[in-house]
Short mmCIF file of C-alpha atoms in Angstrom, two decimals:
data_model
loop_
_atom_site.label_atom_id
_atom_site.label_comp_id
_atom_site.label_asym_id
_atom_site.label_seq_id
_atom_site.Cartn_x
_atom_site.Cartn_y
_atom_site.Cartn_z
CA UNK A 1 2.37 18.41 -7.23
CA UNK A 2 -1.20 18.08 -8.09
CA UNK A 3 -4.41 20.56 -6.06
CA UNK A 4 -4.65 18.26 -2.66
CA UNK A 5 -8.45 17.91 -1.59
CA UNK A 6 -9.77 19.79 1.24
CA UNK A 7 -10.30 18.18 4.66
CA UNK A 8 -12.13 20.60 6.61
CA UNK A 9 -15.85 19.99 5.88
CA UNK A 10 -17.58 19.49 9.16
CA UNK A 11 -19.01 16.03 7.90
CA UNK A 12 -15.81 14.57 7.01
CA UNK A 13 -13.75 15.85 9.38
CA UNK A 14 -16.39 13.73 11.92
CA UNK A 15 -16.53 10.57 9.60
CA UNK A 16 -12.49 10.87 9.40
CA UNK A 17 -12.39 10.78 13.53
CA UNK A 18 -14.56 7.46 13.39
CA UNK A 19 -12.99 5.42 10.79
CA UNK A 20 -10.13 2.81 12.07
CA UNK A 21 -7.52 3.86 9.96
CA UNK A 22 -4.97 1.17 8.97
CA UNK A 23 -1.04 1.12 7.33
CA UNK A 24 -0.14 -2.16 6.31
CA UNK A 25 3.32 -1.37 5.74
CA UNK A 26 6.20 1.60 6.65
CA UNK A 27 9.66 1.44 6.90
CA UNK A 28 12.06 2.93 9.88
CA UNK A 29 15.81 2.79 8.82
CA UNK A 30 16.63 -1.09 10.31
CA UNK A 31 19.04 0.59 12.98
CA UNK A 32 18.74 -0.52 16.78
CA UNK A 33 19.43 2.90 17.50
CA UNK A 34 16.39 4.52 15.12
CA UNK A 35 13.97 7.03 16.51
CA UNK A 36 11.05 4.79 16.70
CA UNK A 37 8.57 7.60 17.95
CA UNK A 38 8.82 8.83 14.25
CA UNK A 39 5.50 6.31 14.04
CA UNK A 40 3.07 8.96 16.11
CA UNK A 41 3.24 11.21 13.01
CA UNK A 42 0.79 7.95 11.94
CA UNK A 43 -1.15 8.60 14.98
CA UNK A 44 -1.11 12.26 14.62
CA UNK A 45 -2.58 12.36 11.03
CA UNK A 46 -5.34 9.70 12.43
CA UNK A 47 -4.53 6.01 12.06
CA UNK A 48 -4.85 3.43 14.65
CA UNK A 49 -2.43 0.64 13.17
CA UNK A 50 0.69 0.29 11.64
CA UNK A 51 2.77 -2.29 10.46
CA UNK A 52 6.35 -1.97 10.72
CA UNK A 53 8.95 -3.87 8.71
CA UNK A 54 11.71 -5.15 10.47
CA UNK A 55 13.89 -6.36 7.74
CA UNK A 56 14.66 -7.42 4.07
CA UNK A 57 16.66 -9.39 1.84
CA UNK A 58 19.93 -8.23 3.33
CA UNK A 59 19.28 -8.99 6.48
CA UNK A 60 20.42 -12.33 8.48
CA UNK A 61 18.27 -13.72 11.88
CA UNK A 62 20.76 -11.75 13.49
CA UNK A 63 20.18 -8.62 12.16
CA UNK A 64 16.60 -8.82 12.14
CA UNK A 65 16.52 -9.99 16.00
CA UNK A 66 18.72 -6.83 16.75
CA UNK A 67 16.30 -4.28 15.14
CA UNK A 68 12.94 -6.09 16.32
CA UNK A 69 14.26 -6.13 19.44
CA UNK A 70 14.78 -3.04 20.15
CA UNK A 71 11.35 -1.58 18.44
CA UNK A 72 9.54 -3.77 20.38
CA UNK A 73 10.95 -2.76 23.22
CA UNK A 74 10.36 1.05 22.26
CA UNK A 75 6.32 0.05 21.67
CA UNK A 76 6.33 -1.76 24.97
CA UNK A 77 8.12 0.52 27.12
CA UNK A 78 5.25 3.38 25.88
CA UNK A 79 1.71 2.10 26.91
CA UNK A 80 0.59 5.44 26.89
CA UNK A 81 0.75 5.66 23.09
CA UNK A 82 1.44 2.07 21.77
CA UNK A 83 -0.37 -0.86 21.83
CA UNK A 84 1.23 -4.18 20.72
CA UNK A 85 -0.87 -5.63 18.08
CA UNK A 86 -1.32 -8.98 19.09
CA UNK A 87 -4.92 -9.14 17.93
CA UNK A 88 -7.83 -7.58 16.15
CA UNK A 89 -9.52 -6.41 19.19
CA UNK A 90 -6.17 -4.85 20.64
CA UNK A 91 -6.36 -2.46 17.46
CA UNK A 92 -9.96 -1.78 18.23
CA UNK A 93 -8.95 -1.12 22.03
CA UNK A 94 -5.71 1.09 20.86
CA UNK A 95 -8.29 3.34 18.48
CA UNK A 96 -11.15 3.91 21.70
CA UNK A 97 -8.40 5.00 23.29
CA UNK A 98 -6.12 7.10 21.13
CA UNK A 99 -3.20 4.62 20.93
CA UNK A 100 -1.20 3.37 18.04
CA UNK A 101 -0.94 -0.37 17.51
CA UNK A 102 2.22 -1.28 15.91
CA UNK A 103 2.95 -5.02 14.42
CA UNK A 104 5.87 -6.07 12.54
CA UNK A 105 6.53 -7.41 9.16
CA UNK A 106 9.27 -8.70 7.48
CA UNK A 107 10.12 -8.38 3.73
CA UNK A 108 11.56 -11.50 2.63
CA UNK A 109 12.07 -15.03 4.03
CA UNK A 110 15.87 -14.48 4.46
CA UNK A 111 15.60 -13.39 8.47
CA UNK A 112 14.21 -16.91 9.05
CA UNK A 113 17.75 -18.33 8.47
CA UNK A 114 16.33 -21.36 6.13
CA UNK A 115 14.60 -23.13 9.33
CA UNK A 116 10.61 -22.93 8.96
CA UNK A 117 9.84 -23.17 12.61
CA UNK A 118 11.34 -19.83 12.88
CA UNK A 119 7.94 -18.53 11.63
CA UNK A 120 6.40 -19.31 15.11
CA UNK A 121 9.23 -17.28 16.54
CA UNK A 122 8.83 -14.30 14.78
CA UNK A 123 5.34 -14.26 15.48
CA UNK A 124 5.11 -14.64 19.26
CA UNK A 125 7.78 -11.63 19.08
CA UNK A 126 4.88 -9.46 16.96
CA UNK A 127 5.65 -10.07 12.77
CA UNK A 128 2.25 -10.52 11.55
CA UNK A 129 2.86 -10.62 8.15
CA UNK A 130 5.62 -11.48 6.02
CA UNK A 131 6.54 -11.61 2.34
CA UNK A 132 8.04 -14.65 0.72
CA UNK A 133 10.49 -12.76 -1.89
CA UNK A 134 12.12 -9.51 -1.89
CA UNK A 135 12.85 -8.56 -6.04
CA UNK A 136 15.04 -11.61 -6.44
CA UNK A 137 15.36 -14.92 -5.98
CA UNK A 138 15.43 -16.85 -2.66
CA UNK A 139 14.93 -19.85 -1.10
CA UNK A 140 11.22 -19.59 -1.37
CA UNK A 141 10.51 -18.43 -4.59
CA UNK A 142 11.16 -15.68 -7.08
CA UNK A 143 11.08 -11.87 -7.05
CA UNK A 144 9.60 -9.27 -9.37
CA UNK A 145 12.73 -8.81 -10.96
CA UNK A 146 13.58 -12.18 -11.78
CA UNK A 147 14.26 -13.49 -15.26
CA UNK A 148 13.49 -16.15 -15.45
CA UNK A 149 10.69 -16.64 -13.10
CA UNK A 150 10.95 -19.83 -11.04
CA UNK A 151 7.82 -19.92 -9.20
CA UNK A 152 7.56 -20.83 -5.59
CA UNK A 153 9.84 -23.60 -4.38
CA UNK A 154 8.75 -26.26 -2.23
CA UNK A 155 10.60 -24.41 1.28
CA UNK A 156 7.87 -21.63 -0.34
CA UNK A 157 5.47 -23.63 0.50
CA UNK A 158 6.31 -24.79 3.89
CA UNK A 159 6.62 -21.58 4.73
CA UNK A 160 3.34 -20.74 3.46
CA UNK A 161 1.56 -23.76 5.09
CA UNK A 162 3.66 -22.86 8.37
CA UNK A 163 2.09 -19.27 8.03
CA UNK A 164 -1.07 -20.30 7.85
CA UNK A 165 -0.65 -22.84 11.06
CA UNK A 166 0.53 -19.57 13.50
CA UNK A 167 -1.62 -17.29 12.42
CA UNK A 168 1.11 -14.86 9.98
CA UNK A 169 -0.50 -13.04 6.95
CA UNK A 170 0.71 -14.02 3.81
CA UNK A 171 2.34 -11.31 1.95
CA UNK A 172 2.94 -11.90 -2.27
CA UNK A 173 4.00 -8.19 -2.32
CA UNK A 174 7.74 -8.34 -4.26
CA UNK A 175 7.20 -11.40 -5.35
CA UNK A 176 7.54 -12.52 -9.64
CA UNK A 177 4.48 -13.39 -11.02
CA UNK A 178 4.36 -17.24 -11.06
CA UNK A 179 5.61 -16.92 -7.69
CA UNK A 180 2.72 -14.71 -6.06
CA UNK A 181 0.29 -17.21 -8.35
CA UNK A 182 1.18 -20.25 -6.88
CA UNK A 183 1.13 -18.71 -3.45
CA UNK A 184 -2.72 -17.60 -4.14
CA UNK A 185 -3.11 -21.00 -4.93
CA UNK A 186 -1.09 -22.57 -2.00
CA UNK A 187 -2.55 -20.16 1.05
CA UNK A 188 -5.31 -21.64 3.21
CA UNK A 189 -5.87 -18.52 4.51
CA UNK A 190 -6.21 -14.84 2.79
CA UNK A 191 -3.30 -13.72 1.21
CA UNK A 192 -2.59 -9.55 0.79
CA UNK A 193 -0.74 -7.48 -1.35
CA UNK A 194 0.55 -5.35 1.34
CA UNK A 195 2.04 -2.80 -0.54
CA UNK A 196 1.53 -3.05 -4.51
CA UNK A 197 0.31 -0.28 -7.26
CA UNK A 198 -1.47 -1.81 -10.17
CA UNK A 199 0.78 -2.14 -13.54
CA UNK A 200 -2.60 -1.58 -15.57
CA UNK A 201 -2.21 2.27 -14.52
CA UNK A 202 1.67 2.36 -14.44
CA UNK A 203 4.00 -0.36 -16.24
CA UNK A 204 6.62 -0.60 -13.36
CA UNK A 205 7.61 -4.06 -13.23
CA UNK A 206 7.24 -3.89 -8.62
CA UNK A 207 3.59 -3.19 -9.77
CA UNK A 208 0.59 -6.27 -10.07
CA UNK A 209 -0.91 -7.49 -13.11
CA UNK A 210 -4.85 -7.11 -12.84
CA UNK A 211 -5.23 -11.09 -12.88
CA UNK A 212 -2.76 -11.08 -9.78
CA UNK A 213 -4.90 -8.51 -7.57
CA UNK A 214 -7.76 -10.70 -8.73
CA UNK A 215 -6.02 -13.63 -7.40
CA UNK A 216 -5.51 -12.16 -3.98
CA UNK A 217 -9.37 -11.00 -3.98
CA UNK A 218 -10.11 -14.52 -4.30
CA UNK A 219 -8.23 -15.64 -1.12
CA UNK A 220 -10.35 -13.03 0.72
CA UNK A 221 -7.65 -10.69 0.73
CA UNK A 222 -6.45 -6.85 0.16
CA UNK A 223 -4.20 -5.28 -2.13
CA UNK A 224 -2.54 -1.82 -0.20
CA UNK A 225 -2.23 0.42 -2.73
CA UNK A 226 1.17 2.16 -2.20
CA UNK A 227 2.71 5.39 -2.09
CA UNK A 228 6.03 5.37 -3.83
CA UNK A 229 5.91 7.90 -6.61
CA UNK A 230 8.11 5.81 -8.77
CA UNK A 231 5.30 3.15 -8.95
CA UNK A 232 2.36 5.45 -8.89
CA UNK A 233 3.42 7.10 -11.77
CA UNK A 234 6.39 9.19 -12.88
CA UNK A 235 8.14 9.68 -8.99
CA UNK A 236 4.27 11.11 -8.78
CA UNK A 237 2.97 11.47 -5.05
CA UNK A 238 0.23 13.53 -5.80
CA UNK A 239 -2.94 11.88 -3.64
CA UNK A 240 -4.57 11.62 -7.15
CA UNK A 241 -2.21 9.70 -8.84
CA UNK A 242 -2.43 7.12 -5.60
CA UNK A 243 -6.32 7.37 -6.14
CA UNK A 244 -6.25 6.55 -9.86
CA UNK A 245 -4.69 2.63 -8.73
CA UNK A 246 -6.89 2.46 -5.99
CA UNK A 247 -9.92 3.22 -8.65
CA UNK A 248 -8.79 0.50 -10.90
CA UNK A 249 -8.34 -1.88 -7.91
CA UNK A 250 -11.61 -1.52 -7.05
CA UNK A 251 -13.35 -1.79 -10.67
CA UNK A 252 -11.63 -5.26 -10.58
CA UNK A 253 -12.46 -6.52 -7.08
CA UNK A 254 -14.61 -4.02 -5.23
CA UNK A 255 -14.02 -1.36 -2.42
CA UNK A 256 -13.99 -4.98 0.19
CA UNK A 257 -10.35 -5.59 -1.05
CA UNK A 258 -8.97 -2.59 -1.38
CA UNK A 259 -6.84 -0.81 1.64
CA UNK A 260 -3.16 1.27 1.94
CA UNK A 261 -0.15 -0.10 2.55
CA UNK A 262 1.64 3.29 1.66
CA UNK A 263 5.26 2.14 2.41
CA UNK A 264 6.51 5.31 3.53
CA UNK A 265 10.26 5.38 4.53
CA UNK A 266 11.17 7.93 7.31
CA UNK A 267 14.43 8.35 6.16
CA UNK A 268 14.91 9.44 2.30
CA UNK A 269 18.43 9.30 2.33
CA UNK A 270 18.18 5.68 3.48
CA UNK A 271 16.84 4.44 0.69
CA UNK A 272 19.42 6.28 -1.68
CA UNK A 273 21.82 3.78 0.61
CA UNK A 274 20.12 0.88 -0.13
CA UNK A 275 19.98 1.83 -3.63
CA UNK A 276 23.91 1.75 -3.64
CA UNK A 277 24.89 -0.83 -1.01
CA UNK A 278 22.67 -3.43 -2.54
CA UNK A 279 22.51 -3.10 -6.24
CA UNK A 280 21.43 -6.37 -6.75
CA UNK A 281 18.27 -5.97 -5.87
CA UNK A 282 17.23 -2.77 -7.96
CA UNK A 283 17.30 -2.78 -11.46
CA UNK A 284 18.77 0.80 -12.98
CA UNK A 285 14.71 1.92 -13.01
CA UNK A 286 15.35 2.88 -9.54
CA UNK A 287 17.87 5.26 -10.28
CA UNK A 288 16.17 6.68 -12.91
CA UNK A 289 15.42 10.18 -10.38
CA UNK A 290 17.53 12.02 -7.83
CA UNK A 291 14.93 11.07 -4.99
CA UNK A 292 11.87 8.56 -4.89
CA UNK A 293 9.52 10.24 -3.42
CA UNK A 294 6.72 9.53 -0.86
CA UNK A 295 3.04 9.67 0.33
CA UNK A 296 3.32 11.23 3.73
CA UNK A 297 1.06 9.85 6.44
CA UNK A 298 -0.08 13.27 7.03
CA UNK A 299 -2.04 12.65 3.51
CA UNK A 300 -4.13 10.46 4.76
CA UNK A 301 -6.92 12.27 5.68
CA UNK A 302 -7.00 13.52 2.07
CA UNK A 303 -6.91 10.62 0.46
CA UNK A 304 -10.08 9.87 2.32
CA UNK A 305 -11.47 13.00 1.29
CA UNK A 306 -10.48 12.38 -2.24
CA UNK A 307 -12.69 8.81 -1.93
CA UNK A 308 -15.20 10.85 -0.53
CA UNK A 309 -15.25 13.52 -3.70
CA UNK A 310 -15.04 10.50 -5.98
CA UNK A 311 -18.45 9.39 -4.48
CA UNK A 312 -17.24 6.28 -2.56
CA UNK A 313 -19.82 5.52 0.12
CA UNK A 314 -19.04 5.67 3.90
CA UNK A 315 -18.75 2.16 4.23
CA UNK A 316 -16.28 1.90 1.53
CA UNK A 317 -14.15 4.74 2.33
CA UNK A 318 -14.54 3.55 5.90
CA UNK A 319 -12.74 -0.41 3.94
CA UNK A 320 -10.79 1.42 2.18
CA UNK A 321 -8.61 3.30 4.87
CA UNK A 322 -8.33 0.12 7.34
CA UNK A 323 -11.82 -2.05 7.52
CA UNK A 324 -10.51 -4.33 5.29
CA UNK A 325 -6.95 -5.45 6.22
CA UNK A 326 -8.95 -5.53 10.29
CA UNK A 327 -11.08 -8.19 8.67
CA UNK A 328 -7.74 -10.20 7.38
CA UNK A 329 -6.12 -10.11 10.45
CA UNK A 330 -9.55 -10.56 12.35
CA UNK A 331 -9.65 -13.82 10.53
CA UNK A 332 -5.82 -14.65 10.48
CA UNK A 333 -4.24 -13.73 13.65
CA UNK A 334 -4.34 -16.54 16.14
#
């Protein structure tokens, strides 16, 4: 791994304490039972929101009902460190006093069991945002790893319109390229990459064209620029290899739509399951190294510092590490 950056200039370190820091996107292993105080190691390393999925492709209403269920539950049950995220200012209130806010997301449309007014649902139980594909093909559209690519389908956009109606972020993370395009083009309301590496710096085919994270700037959105070293680079977590996409990101569209969505997954061995139980949805890139590895949360004060270095400006470093996905849901969230 790469020199990290130092963190313990006075200056910083008091900048750092100030700056709402935001994760658009982590992933607990989708168990009723999971540990779901693992999330104050995001509190701990100084963020004030995160966004939790609560299930994929793979998983049925069912399934996805168990697992919110019970992390809801977990958040509510511990006012004195979570706050549910029901709104901007509750994310404001949970960082003036030391709280994490969690929201949910989901990562594909499958949990809504082909019935649109299941968005409203999912919402008044905390999902904020949701994607419309996960890698493959679905009901709503097409995934990055589809071939061919069969844009979004008309339940796509009934979801989308739905979304937009209750208040749910838009998510064209995982999605093929036609399909995220026509979603850009379909959303009344900013749409987000939530967690996406640009393909400019490294050709993974999960990663966004530059003409796609232009598209989403154009909604008024943010692309989170991830922390999966298998789309960074080669399995590279190094904090510069995550700056380099978030560099190019912002050449194209400016520090205003930039922000992290670092997908880190608790459980490493987890993901080697889903690797194997759901081949389908991985192509054999995936298995290309022993162990994808992540961006810890406890990097992110030096990936601010690294912003800093590179001569970002307070406000945009302050964007950068949450600002920006505030404003979406400031304008989103009903």
């Amino acid at each position: 791994m790469k020199q990290e950056y130092a963190t313990n200039q006075p200056d910083f370190a008091a900048e750092y304490a100030q700056a709402l820091v935001w994760e658009q996107h982590c992933c607990l292993p989708l168990d009723p039972d999971t540990r779901v105080d693992e999330l104050w190691r995001y509190a701990e390393a100084g963020a004030s929101f995160v966004s939790v999925n609560v299930g994929y492709a793979p998983h049925d209403i069912a399934d996805t009902i168990r697992v919110l269920s019970a992390f809801r539950r977990h958040v509510l049950m511990n006012p004195d460190r979570y706050v549910m995220a029901t709104s901007a200012d509750e994310v404001r209130r949970a960082k003036a006093t030391g709280r994490l806010a969690v929201a949910f997301d989901l990562e594909d449309t499958r949990p809504l069991g082909g019935r649109v007014d299941t968005v409203q649902t999912y919402y008044d139980l905390g999902v904020r945002t949701m994607l419309l594909t996960y890698n493959q093909r679905n009901a709503a559209g097409s995934g990055c790893h589809d071939d061919p690519d069969g844009g979004l389908t008309e339940f796509g956009a009934e979801v989308v319109a739905e979304m937009n109606r209750v208040g749910m972020v838009v998510d064209a993370t995982h999605c093929s390229y036609r399909t995220s395009m026509d979603i850009f083009a379909a959303s009344k309301a900013p749409v987000v990459l939530s967690h996406s590496a640009a393909r400019a710096v490294h050709d993974h085919e999960r990663n966004v064209w530059d003409d796609q994270i232009q598209a989403c700037a154009a909604t008024g959105g943010v692309v989170g620029i991830n922390g999966v070293g298998i789309f960074l680079g080669d399995n590279d977590t190094s904090t510069e290899a995550l700056v380099r996409h978030v560099d190019h990101a912002v050449d194209l569209v400016g520090w205003e739509h930039v922000g992290l969505g670092l997908d880190f997954c608790f459980a490493a061995d987890d993901v080697s399951g889903e690797l194997t139980q759901n081949p389908e949805l991985f192509p054999p890139s995936y298995e290309q190294w022993d162990r994808i590895d992540f961006i810890e949360p406890e990097r992110l004060p030096a990936i601010a510092a690294a912003l800093t270095d590179r001569g970002y400006s307070s406000e945009a470093v302050r964007g950068i590490l949450g600002g920006n996905f505030l404003r979406v849901a400031q304008s989103v969230w009903r």
